[in-house]
PDB file of C-alpha atoms and ligand atoms in Angstrom:
ATOM      1  CA  MET A 825      -2.791  -9.825   0.514  1.00 82.00           C
ATOM      2  CA  PRO A 826      -5.964 -10.879  -1.320  1.00 85.00           C
ATOM      3  CA  ILE A 827      -8.302  -7.812  -2.230  1.00 93.00           C
ATOM      4  CA  ARG A 828     -11.785  -8.025  -0.756  1.00 93.00           C
ATOM      5  CA  THR A 829     -14.942  -6.658  -1.657  1.00 96.00           C
ATOM      6  CA  THR A 830     -14.706  -4.249   1.252  1.00 95.00           C
ATOM      7  CA  LYS A 831     -11.925  -2.580  -0.575  1.00 95.00           C
ATOM      8  CA  LEU A 832     -13.882  -1.296  -3.504  1.00 96.00           C
ATOM      9  CA  MET A 833     -16.438   0.723  -0.888  1.00 95.00           C
ATOM     10  CA  GLU A 834     -13.209   1.977   0.886  1.00 96.00           C
ATOM     11  CA  MET A 835     -12.383   3.115  -2.732  1.00 97.00           C
ATOM     12  CA  LYS A 836     -15.612   4.649  -3.456  1.00 97.00           C
ATOM     13  CA  GLN A 837     -15.683   6.401  -0.028  1.00 97.00           C
ATOM     14  CA  ALA A 838     -12.049   8.051  -0.985  1.00 97.00           C
ATOM     15  CA  GLY A 839     -12.874   8.901  -4.444  1.00 97.00           C
ATOM     16  CA  GLU A 840     -10.251   6.610  -6.062  1.00 97.00           C
ATOM     17  CA  ARG A 841     -11.648   5.318  -9.516  1.00 97.00           C
ATOM     18  CA  ILE A 842     -11.386   1.479  -9.631  1.00 97.00           C
ATOM     19  CA  ALA A 843      -9.940   0.098 -13.033  1.00 97.00           C
ATOM     20  CA  CYS A 844     -11.284  -3.505 -13.945  1.00 98.00           C
ATOM     21  CA  VAL A 845     -10.583  -5.574 -16.890  1.00 98.00           C
ATOM     22  CA  THR A 846     -11.923  -9.122 -17.879  1.00 98.00           C
ATOM     23  CA  ALA A 847      -9.582 -11.946 -18.315  1.00 98.00           C
ATOM     24  CA  TYR A 848     -10.401 -15.663 -19.229  1.00 98.00           C
ATOM     25  CA  ASP A 849      -6.839 -17.298 -18.700  1.00 98.00           C
ATOM     26  CA  PHE A 850      -3.743 -17.534 -16.660  1.00 98.00           C
ATOM     27  CA  PRO A 851      -1.376 -15.349 -18.699  1.00 98.00           C
ATOM     28  CA  THR A 852      -3.774 -12.297 -19.272  1.00 98.00           C
ATOM     29  CA  ALA A 853      -4.762 -12.771 -15.674  1.00 98.00           C
ATOM     30  CA  ARG A 854      -1.257 -12.326 -14.638  1.00 98.00           C
ATOM     31  CA  LEU A 855      -0.486  -9.472 -16.776  1.00 98.00           C
ATOM     32  CA  ALA A 856      -3.894  -7.672 -15.388  1.00 98.00           C
ATOM     33  CA  ALA A 857      -2.562  -8.438 -11.665  1.00 97.00           C
ATOM     34  CA  ALA A 858       1.016  -6.994 -12.504  1.00 97.00           C
ATOM     35  CA  ALA A 859      -0.665  -4.158 -13.975  1.00 97.00           C
ATOM     36  CA  GLY A 860      -2.124  -3.355 -10.404  1.00 96.00           C
ATOM     37  CA  LEU A 861      -5.743  -3.692 -11.389  1.00 97.00           C
ATOM     38  CA  PRO A 862      -7.561  -4.842  -8.272  1.00 95.00           C
ATOM     39  CA  LEU A 863     -10.690  -6.468  -9.803  1.00 97.00           C
ATOM     40  CA  ILE A 864     -10.870  -8.867 -12.797  1.00 98.00           C
ATOM     41  CA  LEU A 865     -13.910 -10.069 -14.180  1.00 98.00           C
ATOM     42  CA  VAL A 866     -14.098 -13.585 -15.640  1.00 98.00           C
ATOM     43  CA  GLY A 867     -17.115 -12.487 -17.947  1.00 98.00           C
ATOM     44  CA  ASP A 868     -19.360 -14.532 -19.893  1.00 98.00           C
ATOM     45  CA  SER A 869     -18.186 -12.202 -22.797  1.00 97.00           C
ATOM     46  CA  LEU A 870     -15.713 -15.482 -22.929  1.00 97.00           C
ATOM     47  CA  GLY A 871     -18.391 -16.958 -25.290  1.00 97.00           C
ATOM     48  CA  ASN A 872     -17.491 -13.967 -27.785  1.00 95.00           C
ATOM     49  CA  VAL A 873     -14.362 -13.035 -27.244  1.00 96.00           C
ATOM     50  CA  VAL A 874     -12.463 -16.381 -26.551  1.00 96.00           C
ATOM     51  CA  LEU A 875     -14.859 -19.102 -27.686  1.00 97.00           C
ATOM     52  CA  GLY A 876     -16.032 -17.518 -31.102  1.00 96.00           C
ATOM     53  CA  TYR A 877     -19.918 -17.780 -30.223  1.00 97.00           C
ATOM     54  CA  ASP A 878     -22.037 -14.834 -31.455  1.00 93.00           C
ATOM     55  CA  SER A 879     -23.676 -14.040 -27.932  1.00 93.00           C
ATOM     56  CA  THR A 880     -22.952 -15.143 -24.392  1.00 96.00           C
ATOM     57  CA  LEU A 881     -25.902 -17.657 -24.075  1.00 96.00           C
ATOM     58  CA  PRO A 882     -24.105 -20.614 -24.970  1.00 97.00           C
ATOM     59  CA  VAL A 883     -21.383 -20.218 -22.239  1.00 98.00           C
ATOM     60  CA  THR A 884     -22.139 -23.373 -19.720  1.00 98.00           C
ATOM     61  CA  MET A 885     -21.305 -23.425 -15.942  1.00 98.00           C
ATOM     62  CA  ASP A 886     -18.225 -25.773 -16.904  1.00 98.00           C
ATOM     63  CA  ASP A 887     -17.001 -23.178 -19.167  1.00 98.00           C
ATOM     64  CA  MET A 888     -16.884 -20.748 -16.622  1.00 98.00           C
ATOM     65  CA  VAL A 889     -15.575 -22.778 -13.729  1.00 98.00           C
ATOM     66  CA  HIS A 890     -12.616 -23.776 -16.240  1.00 98.00           C
ATOM     67  CA  HIS A 891     -11.731 -20.286 -17.190  1.00 98.00           C
ATOM     68  CA  THR A 892     -12.122 -18.906 -13.326  1.00 98.00           C
ATOM     69  CA  ARG A 893      -9.735 -21.330 -12.398  1.00 98.00           C
ATOM     70  CA  ALA A 894      -7.111 -20.124 -14.870  1.00 98.00           C
ATOM     71  CA  VAL A 895      -7.550 -16.754 -13.994  1.00 98.00           C
ATOM     72  CA  VAL A 896      -7.633 -17.327 -10.071  1.00 98.00           C
ATOM     73  CA  ARG A 897      -4.247 -19.220 -10.731  1.00 98.00           C
ATOM     74  CA  GLY A 898      -2.748 -15.952 -12.840  1.00 98.00           C
ATOM     75  CA  ALA A 899      -4.197 -13.286 -10.248  1.00 98.00           C
ATOM     76  CA  PRO A 900      -4.491 -14.818  -6.729  1.00 96.00           C
ATOM     77  CA  ASP A 901      -4.302 -11.737  -5.085  1.00 96.00           C
ATOM     78  CA  ALA A 902      -6.854  -9.885  -7.286  1.00 97.00           C
ATOM     79  CA  LEU A 903     -10.689  -9.819  -6.567  1.00 98.00           C
ATOM     80  CA  VAL A 904     -11.848 -12.169  -9.051  1.00 98.00           C
ATOM     81  CA  VAL A 905     -15.293 -11.944  -9.992  1.00 98.00           C
ATOM     82  CA  ALA A 906     -17.188 -14.760 -12.128  1.00 98.00           C
ATOM     83  CA  ASP A 907     -19.999 -14.304 -14.388  1.00 98.00           C
ATOM     84  CA  MET A 908     -23.083 -16.486 -13.510  1.00 98.00           C
ATOM     85  CA  PRO A 909     -23.748 -17.798 -17.106  1.00 98.00           C
ATOM     86  CA  PHE A 910     -27.144 -17.640 -18.809  1.00 98.00           C
ATOM     87  CA  MET A 911     -29.798 -19.997 -16.951  1.00 97.00           C
ATOM     88  CA  SER A 912     -27.370 -20.807 -14.088  1.00 98.00           C
ATOM     89  CA  TYR A 913     -29.401 -18.425 -11.862  1.00 97.00           C
ATOM     90  CA  GLN A 914     -32.772 -17.617 -13.413  1.00 95.00           C
ATOM     91  CA  VAL A 915     -34.520 -20.813 -12.728  1.00 95.00           C
ATOM     92  CA  ASN A 916     -34.731 -20.341  -9.144  1.00 96.00           C
ATOM     93  CA  ALA A 917     -32.697 -19.204  -5.961  1.00 96.00           C
ATOM     94  CA  ASP A 918     -31.678 -22.686  -4.799  1.00 97.00           C
ATOM     95  CA  GLU A 919     -30.133 -23.473  -8.180  1.00 97.00           C
ATOM     96  CA  ALA A 920     -28.345 -20.199  -8.160  1.00 98.00           C
ATOM     97  CA  MET A 921     -26.876 -20.956  -4.696  1.00 98.00           C
ATOM     98  CA  ARG A 922     -25.606 -24.229  -6.079  1.00 98.00           C
ATOM     99  CA  ASN A 923     -23.948 -22.743  -9.210  1.00 98.00           C
ATOM    100  CA  ALA A 924     -22.509 -19.692  -7.229  1.00 98.00           C
ATOM    101  CA  GLY A 925     -21.025 -22.200  -4.846  1.00 98.00           C
ATOM    102  CA  ARG A 926     -19.257 -24.227  -7.855  1.00 98.00           C
ATOM    103  CA  LEU A 927     -17.778 -20.890  -9.125  1.00 98.00           C
ATOM    104  CA  MET A 928     -16.344 -20.326  -5.491  1.00 98.00           C
ATOM    105  CA  GLN A 929     -15.548 -23.508  -4.555  1.00 98.00           C
ATOM    106  CA  GLU A 930     -14.602 -25.078  -7.938  1.00 98.00           C
ATOM    107  CA  GLY A 931     -13.430 -22.052  -9.694  1.00 98.00           C
ATOM    108  CA  GLY A 932     -11.708 -20.271  -6.737  1.00 98.00           C
ATOM    109  CA  ALA A 933     -13.848 -16.879  -7.258  1.00 98.00           C
ATOM    110  CA  SER A 934     -14.231 -14.304  -4.705  1.00 97.00           C
ATOM    111  CA  ALA A 935     -17.649 -13.133  -5.980  1.00 98.00           C
ATOM    112  CA  VAL A 936     -20.106 -13.701  -8.558  1.00 98.00           C
ATOM    113  CA  LYS A 937     -22.076 -11.359 -11.073  1.00 98.00           C
ATOM    114  CA  LEU A 938     -25.800 -12.035 -12.019  1.00 98.00           C
ATOM    115  CA  GLU A 939     -27.418  -9.903 -14.605  1.00 97.00           C
ATOM    116  CA  GLY A 940     -30.948  -8.137 -13.579  1.00 97.00           C
ATOM    117  CA  GLY A 941     -32.586  -5.984 -11.222  1.00 97.00           C
ATOM    118  CA  GLN A 942     -35.606  -6.193  -8.964  1.00 97.00           C
ATOM    119  CA  HIS A 943     -36.734  -9.540 -10.254  1.00 96.00           C
ATOM    120  CA  ILE A 944     -33.511 -11.243  -9.069  1.00 97.00           C
ATOM    121  CA  ALA A 945     -32.909  -9.004  -5.910  1.00 97.00           C
ATOM    122  CA  GLU A 946     -34.150 -11.979  -3.559  1.00 97.00           C
ATOM    123  CA  THR A 947     -31.786 -14.339  -5.214  1.00 98.00           C
ATOM    124  CA  VAL A 948     -29.198 -11.809  -4.731  1.00 98.00           C
ATOM    125  CA  SER A 949     -30.145 -11.666  -1.093  1.00 98.00           C
ATOM    126  CA  ARG A 950     -29.955 -15.391  -0.664  1.00 97.00           C
ATOM    127  CA  LEU A 951     -26.566 -15.453  -2.102  1.00 98.00           C
ATOM    128  CA  THR A 952     -25.225 -12.731   0.372  1.00 98.00           C
ATOM    129  CA  ASP A 953     -26.785 -14.016   3.354  1.00 97.00           C
ATOM    130  CA  ALA A 954     -24.971 -17.413   2.389  1.00 97.00           C
ATOM    131  CA  GLY A 955     -21.576 -15.509   2.382  1.00 97.00           C
ATOM    132  CA  ILE A 956     -21.465 -15.152  -1.622  1.00 98.00           C
ATOM    133  CA  PRO A 957     -20.467 -11.700  -2.789  1.00 98.00           C
ATOM    134  CA  VAL A 958     -22.644 -10.522  -5.620  1.00 98.00           C
ATOM    135  CA  MET A 959     -22.142  -7.922  -8.168  1.00 98.00           C
ATOM    136  CA  GLY A 960     -25.201  -6.532 -10.092  1.00 98.00           C
ATOM    137  CA  HIS A 961     -25.457  -5.610 -13.381  1.00 98.00           C
ATOM    138  CA  LEU A 962     -27.771  -3.558 -14.953  1.00 97.00           C
ATOM    139  CA  GLY A 963     -28.301  -1.485 -18.361  1.00 95.00           C
ATOM    140  CA  LEU A 964     -27.407  -3.432 -21.446  1.00 93.00           C
ATOM    141  CA  THR A 965     -27.425  -7.069 -19.944  1.00 92.00           C
ATOM    142  CA  PRO A 966     -26.375  -9.276 -22.877  1.00 92.00           C
ATOM    143  CA  GLN A 967     -28.072 -12.317 -21.661  1.00 93.00           C
ATOM    144  CA  SER A 968     -31.294 -10.505 -22.456  1.00 90.00           C
ATOM    145  CA  VAL A 969     -30.369  -9.306 -25.926  1.00 86.00           C
ATOM    146  CA  ASN A 970     -33.000 -11.281 -27.670  1.00 86.00           C
ATOM    147  CA  GLN A 971     -35.740  -9.357 -25.271  1.00 86.00           C
ATOM    148  CA  LEU A 972     -33.693  -6.094 -25.533  1.00 83.00           C
ATOM    149  CA  GLY A 973     -33.871  -6.159 -29.301  1.00 78.00           C
ATOM    150  CA  GLY A 974     -30.150  -5.959 -29.728  1.00 78.00           C
ATOM    151  CA  TYR A 975     -27.192  -4.473 -28.123  1.00 79.00           C
ATOM    152  CA  ARG A 976     -28.756  -1.062 -27.390  1.00 82.00           C
ATOM    153  CA  VAL A 977     -28.300   1.821 -25.064  1.00 82.00           C
ATOM    154  CA  GLN A 978     -30.623   1.343 -22.079  1.00 86.00           C
ATOM    155  CA  GLY A 979     -32.358   3.809 -19.824  1.00 90.00           C
ATOM    156  CA  ARG A 980     -33.158   6.439 -22.309  1.00 91.00           C
ATOM    157  CA  THR A 981     -36.824   6.933 -21.506  1.00 94.00           C
ATOM    158  CA  LEU A 982     -38.111   8.527 -18.157  1.00 96.00           C
ATOM    159  CA  PRO A 983     -39.727   4.934 -17.439  1.00 95.00           C
ATOM    160  CA  GLU A 984     -36.288   3.122 -18.169  1.00 95.00           C
ATOM    161  CA  ALA A 985     -34.403   5.390 -16.252  1.00 96.00           C
ATOM    162  CA  GLN A 986     -36.787   5.085 -13.348  1.00 97.00           C
ATOM    163  CA  ARG A 987     -36.732   1.386 -13.676  1.00 96.00           C
ATOM    164  CA  MET A 988     -33.113   1.380 -13.392  1.00 96.00           C
ATOM    165  CA  LEU A 989     -32.855   3.495 -10.093  1.00 97.00           C
ATOM    166  CA  ASP A 990     -35.451   0.946  -8.599  1.00 97.00           C
ATOM    167  CA  ASP A 991     -33.490  -2.001  -9.937  1.00 97.00           C
ATOM    168  CA  ALA A 992     -30.164  -0.535  -8.468  1.00 98.00           C
ATOM    169  CA  ASP A 993     -31.757   0.061  -5.166  1.00 98.00           C
ATOM    170  CA  ALA A 994     -33.032  -3.378  -5.302  1.00 98.00           C
ATOM    171  CA  LEU A 995     -29.739  -4.700  -5.479  1.00 98.00           C
ATOM    172  CA  GLU A 996     -28.289  -2.214  -2.918  1.00 98.00           C
ATOM    173  CA  ARG A 997     -30.858  -3.546  -0.519  1.00 98.00           C
ATOM    174  CA  GLY A 998     -30.242  -7.354  -1.596  1.00 98.00           C
ATOM    175  CA  GLY A 999     -26.761  -6.723  -0.573  1.00 98.00           C
ATOM    176  CA  ALA A1000     -24.761  -6.543  -3.802  1.00 98.00           C
ATOM    177  CA  PHE A1001     -21.122  -5.154  -3.244  1.00 98.00           C
ATOM    178  CA  SER A1002     -20.989  -3.328  -6.762  1.00 98.00           C
ATOM    179  CA  ILE A1003     -23.001  -2.873  -9.691  1.00 98.00           C
ATOM    180  CA  VAL A1004     -21.821  -2.856 -13.333  1.00 98.00           C
ATOM    181  CA  LEU A1005     -23.871  -0.266 -15.660  1.00 97.00           C
ATOM    182  CA  GLU A1006     -23.438  -1.445 -19.287  1.00 96.00           C
ATOM    183  CA  THR A1007     -24.184   1.013 -22.186  1.00 95.00           C
ATOM    184  CA  VAL A1008     -26.096   3.484 -19.919  1.00 96.00           C
ATOM    185  CA  PRO A1009     -26.480   7.425 -20.914  1.00 96.00           C
ATOM    186  CA  ALA A1010     -23.792   8.857 -18.748  1.00 97.00           C
ATOM    187  CA  PRO A1011     -26.044  11.317 -17.038  1.00 97.00           C
ATOM    188  CA  LEU A1012     -28.307   8.233 -15.727  1.00 97.00           C
ATOM    189  CA  ALA A1013     -25.234   6.333 -14.768  1.00 98.00           C
ATOM    190  CA  ALA A1014     -24.020   9.537 -12.603  1.00 98.00           C
ATOM    191  CA  VAL A1015     -27.163   9.528 -10.928  1.00 98.00           C
ATOM    192  CA  VAL A1016     -27.178   5.993 -10.041  1.00 98.00           C
ATOM    193  CA  THR A1017     -23.586   6.449  -8.796  1.00 98.00           C
ATOM    194  CA  LYS A1018     -24.377   9.384  -6.423  1.00 97.00           C
ATOM    195  CA  ARG A1019     -27.424   7.398  -4.975  1.00 97.00           C
ATOM    196  CA  LEU A1020     -25.692   4.249  -4.102  1.00 98.00           C
ATOM    197  CA  ARG A1021     -23.395   3.428  -1.362  1.00 97.00           C
ATOM    198  CA  VAL A1022     -21.893   0.675  -3.306  1.00 98.00           C
ATOM    199  CA  PRO A1023     -19.293   1.589  -6.142  1.00 98.00           C
ATOM    200  CA  THR A1024     -20.896   1.410  -9.901  1.00 98.00           C
ATOM    201  CA  ILE A1025     -18.455   0.155 -12.601  1.00 98.00           C
ATOM    202  CA  GLY A1026     -19.246   1.323 -15.926  1.00 98.00           C
ATOM    203  CA  ILE A1027     -18.581   0.293 -19.418  1.00 97.00           C
ATOM    204  CA  GLY A1028     -19.964   2.306 -21.781  1.00 96.00           C
ATOM    205  CA  ALA A1029     -21.546   4.605 -18.876  1.00 97.00           C
ATOM    206  CA  GLY A1030     -19.556   7.799 -18.678  1.00 97.00           C
ATOM    207  CA  ALA A1031     -16.797   9.198 -16.696  1.00 97.00           C
ATOM    208  CA  GLU A1032     -19.080   9.639 -13.443  1.00 98.00           C
ATOM    209  CA  CYS A1033     -18.964   6.029 -12.293  1.00 98.00           C
ATOM    210  CA  ASP A1034     -16.953   4.905  -9.606  1.00 98.00           C
ATOM    211  CA  GLY A1035     -14.943   2.402 -11.859  1.00 98.00           C
ATOM    212  CA  GLN A1036     -14.620   1.237 -15.448  1.00 98.00           C
ATOM    213  CA  ILE A1037     -14.229  -2.181 -16.670  1.00 98.00           C
ATOM    214  CA  GLN A1038     -13.312  -3.149 -20.247  1.00 98.00           C
ATOM    215  CA  VAL A1039     -13.172  -6.465 -22.294  1.00 97.00           C
ATOM    216  CA  LEU A1040      -9.398  -7.316 -22.339  1.00 97.00           C
ATOM    217  CA  HIS A1041      -9.634  -8.008 -26.084  1.00 97.00           C
ATOM    218  CA  ASP A1042     -11.323  -4.751 -27.058  1.00 96.00           C
ATOM    219  CA  ILE A1043      -8.586  -2.588 -25.214  1.00 96.00           C
ATOM    220  CA  LEU A1044      -5.828  -4.718 -26.708  1.00 97.00           C
ATOM    221  CA  GLY A1045      -7.069  -4.736 -30.087  1.00 96.00           C
ATOM    222  CA  LEU A1046      -7.356  -8.568 -30.403  1.00 96.00           C
ATOM    223  CA  GLY A1047      -9.984  -9.951 -32.167  1.00 92.00           C
ATOM    224  CA  THR A1048     -12.852  -8.483 -34.104  1.00 88.00           C
ATOM    225  CA  ARG A1049     -14.812  -6.198 -31.828  1.00 82.00           C
ATOM    226  CA  GLN A1050     -14.507  -2.553 -31.665  1.00 84.00           C
ATOM    227  CA  PRO A1051     -17.251  -1.275 -29.689  1.00 85.00           C
ATOM    228  CA  LYS A1052     -18.010   2.401 -29.292  1.00 85.00           C
ATOM    229  CA  HIS A1053     -17.340   2.687 -25.644  1.00 86.00           C
ATOM    230  CA  GLY A1054     -13.929   0.971 -26.041  1.00 86.00           C
ATOM    231  CA  LYS A1055     -10.560   2.406 -26.616  1.00 93.00           C
ATOM    232  CA  ARG A1056      -7.548   0.596 -28.349  1.00 94.00           C
ATOM    233  CA  TYR A1057      -4.580   0.883 -26.010  1.00 97.00           C
ATOM    234  CA  ALA A1058      -2.420  -1.591 -28.324  1.00 97.00           C
ATOM    235  CA  ASP A1059      -3.312  -3.205 -31.459  1.00 96.00           C
ATOM    236  CA  LEU A1060      -2.345  -6.964 -30.712  1.00 97.00           C
ATOM    237  CA  ASN A1061      -3.966  -8.182 -34.106  1.00 97.00           C
ATOM    238  CA  ALA A1062      -1.367  -6.754 -35.960  1.00 97.00           C
ATOM    239  CA  VAL A1063       1.743  -7.405 -33.522  1.00 98.00           C
ATOM    240  CA  ILE A1064       0.387 -11.067 -33.542  1.00 98.00           C
ATOM    241  CA  GLY A1065      -0.419 -11.381 -37.149  1.00 98.00           C
ATOM    242  CA  GLU A1066       3.189 -10.156 -38.391  1.00 98.00           C
ATOM    243  CA  ALA A1067       5.145 -11.864 -35.521  1.00 98.00           C
ATOM    244  CA  LEU A1068       3.315 -15.013 -37.188  1.00 98.00           C
ATOM    245  CA  GLN A1069       3.798 -14.179 -40.634  1.00 98.00           C
ATOM    246  CA  ARG A1070       7.550 -13.721 -39.863  1.00 98.00           C
ATOM    247  CA  TYR A1071       7.509 -17.027 -37.939  1.00 98.00           C
ATOM    248  CA  ALA A1072       6.130 -19.028 -40.915  1.00 98.00           C
ATOM    249  CA  ALA A1073       8.297 -17.365 -43.335  1.00 98.00           C
ATOM    250  CA  GLN A1074      11.565 -18.247 -41.527  1.00 98.00           C
ATOM    251  CA  VAL A1075      10.207 -21.987 -41.076  1.00 98.00           C
ATOM    252  CA  ARG A1076       9.799 -22.121 -44.850  1.00 98.00           C
ATOM    253  CA  GLU A1077      13.018 -20.575 -45.619  1.00 98.00           C
ATOM    254  CA  GLY A1078      14.912 -22.599 -43.275  1.00 97.00           C
ATOM    255  CA  THR A1079      16.211 -19.995 -40.968  1.00 97.00           C
ATOM    256  CA  PHE A1080      14.302 -20.909 -37.946  1.00 97.00           C
ATOM    257  CA  PRO A1081      15.223 -22.988 -35.954  1.00 95.00           C
ATOM    258  CA  ALA A1082      19.093 -21.624 -35.769  1.00 95.00           C
ATOM    259  CA  GLU A1083      21.683 -23.215 -34.208  1.00 93.00           C
ATOM    260  CA  GLU A1084      21.150 -21.375 -30.722  1.00 95.00           C
ATOM    261  CA  HIS A1085      17.299 -22.970 -30.672  1.00 95.00           C
ATOM    262  CA  ALA A1086      18.662 -26.650 -31.065  1.00 94.00           C
ATOM    263  CA  THR A1087      20.312 -29.030 -28.600  1.00 94.00           C
ATOM    264  CA  ASP A1088      23.513 -31.028 -29.337  1.00 93.00           C
ATOM    265  CA  ILE A1089      24.751 -34.288 -27.994  1.00 95.00           C
ATOM    266  CA  ASP A1090      28.173 -35.408 -27.241  1.00 96.00           C
ATOM    267  CA  ASP A1091      30.287 -36.183 -30.432  1.00 96.00           C
ATOM    268  CA  ALA A1092      31.128 -39.493 -28.990  1.00 96.00           C
ATOM    269  CA  VAL A1093      27.711 -40.520 -28.828  1.00 96.00           C
ATOM    270  CA  LEU A1094      26.867 -39.321 -31.937  1.00 96.00           C
ATOM    271  CA  GLN A1095      29.594 -41.054 -33.580  1.00 96.00           C
ATOM    272  CA  GLU A1096      28.627 -44.457 -31.979  1.00 95.00           C
ATOM    273  CA  LEU A1097      25.147 -44.138 -32.913  1.00 96.00           C
ATOM    274  CA  LEU A1098      26.183 -43.232 -36.578  1.00 95.00           C
ATOM    275  CA  GLY A1099      28.332 -46.050 -36.735  1.00 95.00           C
ATOM    276  CA  ALA A1100      25.306 -48.501 -35.417  1.00 95.00           C
ATOM    277  CA  VAL A1101      23.103 -46.981 -38.254  1.00 94.00           C
ATOM    278  CA  GLU A1102      25.738 -47.546 -40.607  1.00 92.00           C
ATOM    279  CA  SER A1103      26.395 -51.295 -39.745  1.00 93.00           C
ATOM    280  CA  GLU A1104      22.579 -52.142 -40.065  1.00 88.00           C
ATOM    281  CA  ARG A1105      22.718 -51.319 -43.687  1.00 80.00           C
TER     282      ARG A1105
HETATM  283  O1  KIV B 592     -19.407 -10.499 -19.577  1.00 85.94           O
HETATM  284  C1  KIV B 592     -18.628  -9.530 -19.598  1.00 85.94           C
HETATM  285  O2  KIV B 592     -17.695  -9.377 -19.750  1.00 85.94           O
HETATM  286  C2  KIV B 592     -19.414  -8.289 -18.602  1.00 85.94           C
HETATM  287  C3  KIV B 592     -18.611  -6.889 -18.878  1.00 85.94           C
HETATM  288  C4  KIV B 592     -18.917  -6.398 -20.278  1.00 85.94           C
HETATM  289  C5  KIV B 592     -19.236  -6.022 -17.857  1.00 85.94           C
HETATM  290  O3  KIV B 592     -20.245  -8.672 -18.161  1.00 85.94           O
END
């Protein structure tokens, strides 16, 4: 049975921690679902991790729809949340509605995620009133990297911390079903988590959040990123690199493909073919 947003609230109430990852394609979504992860985020980190950009800013609505569709096919029962990319919701609430609608209708997402606090609370409210579940995102919001002056910890000063509480309250009032806290001091994330009815999902925000999310490629050791808040559970760079080297070496030396990788044809057909080729000479 597909997991709904209400399940996350039940998990918070029951004190059950929520494990989430990002995914961007069919095979990784299948693996995440098979591992029992209830929530999969098609993050706009897609831009850095899969598309080779140096930020999330170039990611488009078409990119998000395309990758969300693949993830939903791989994890039809997970709660698949799609990130709304840069400039798909900032202009006005009508555009936000149209674009969130595309992620759900064309992409098959169950919910969308928006970055920001009080200034987008009205948009969040419009979306949730229309039946579109919204996940909030506070702290380090990568779409604002140019304004934040880099990928830095957010909420270290009293005014910043106070604003984060106000932002979290505004998102919850707007109807957000959950809020991501990215790169936030752990004690502040703990305060936000205790204060909210909806679950917080942390990334670099300590162990007191109701759940944790990590970028899949970071925890699998695939690619070049190694964020401080990530832990490598595998070294896929090494595994894949070594496999590709062995493959290339075997092709070069002629040991791949072997007989068991090839297909035969009936000997009589072959003989007839060879005879025909011969008589053409
Ligand atoms: O885009 C993303 O992957 C995210 C997570 C880091 C929360 O927003």
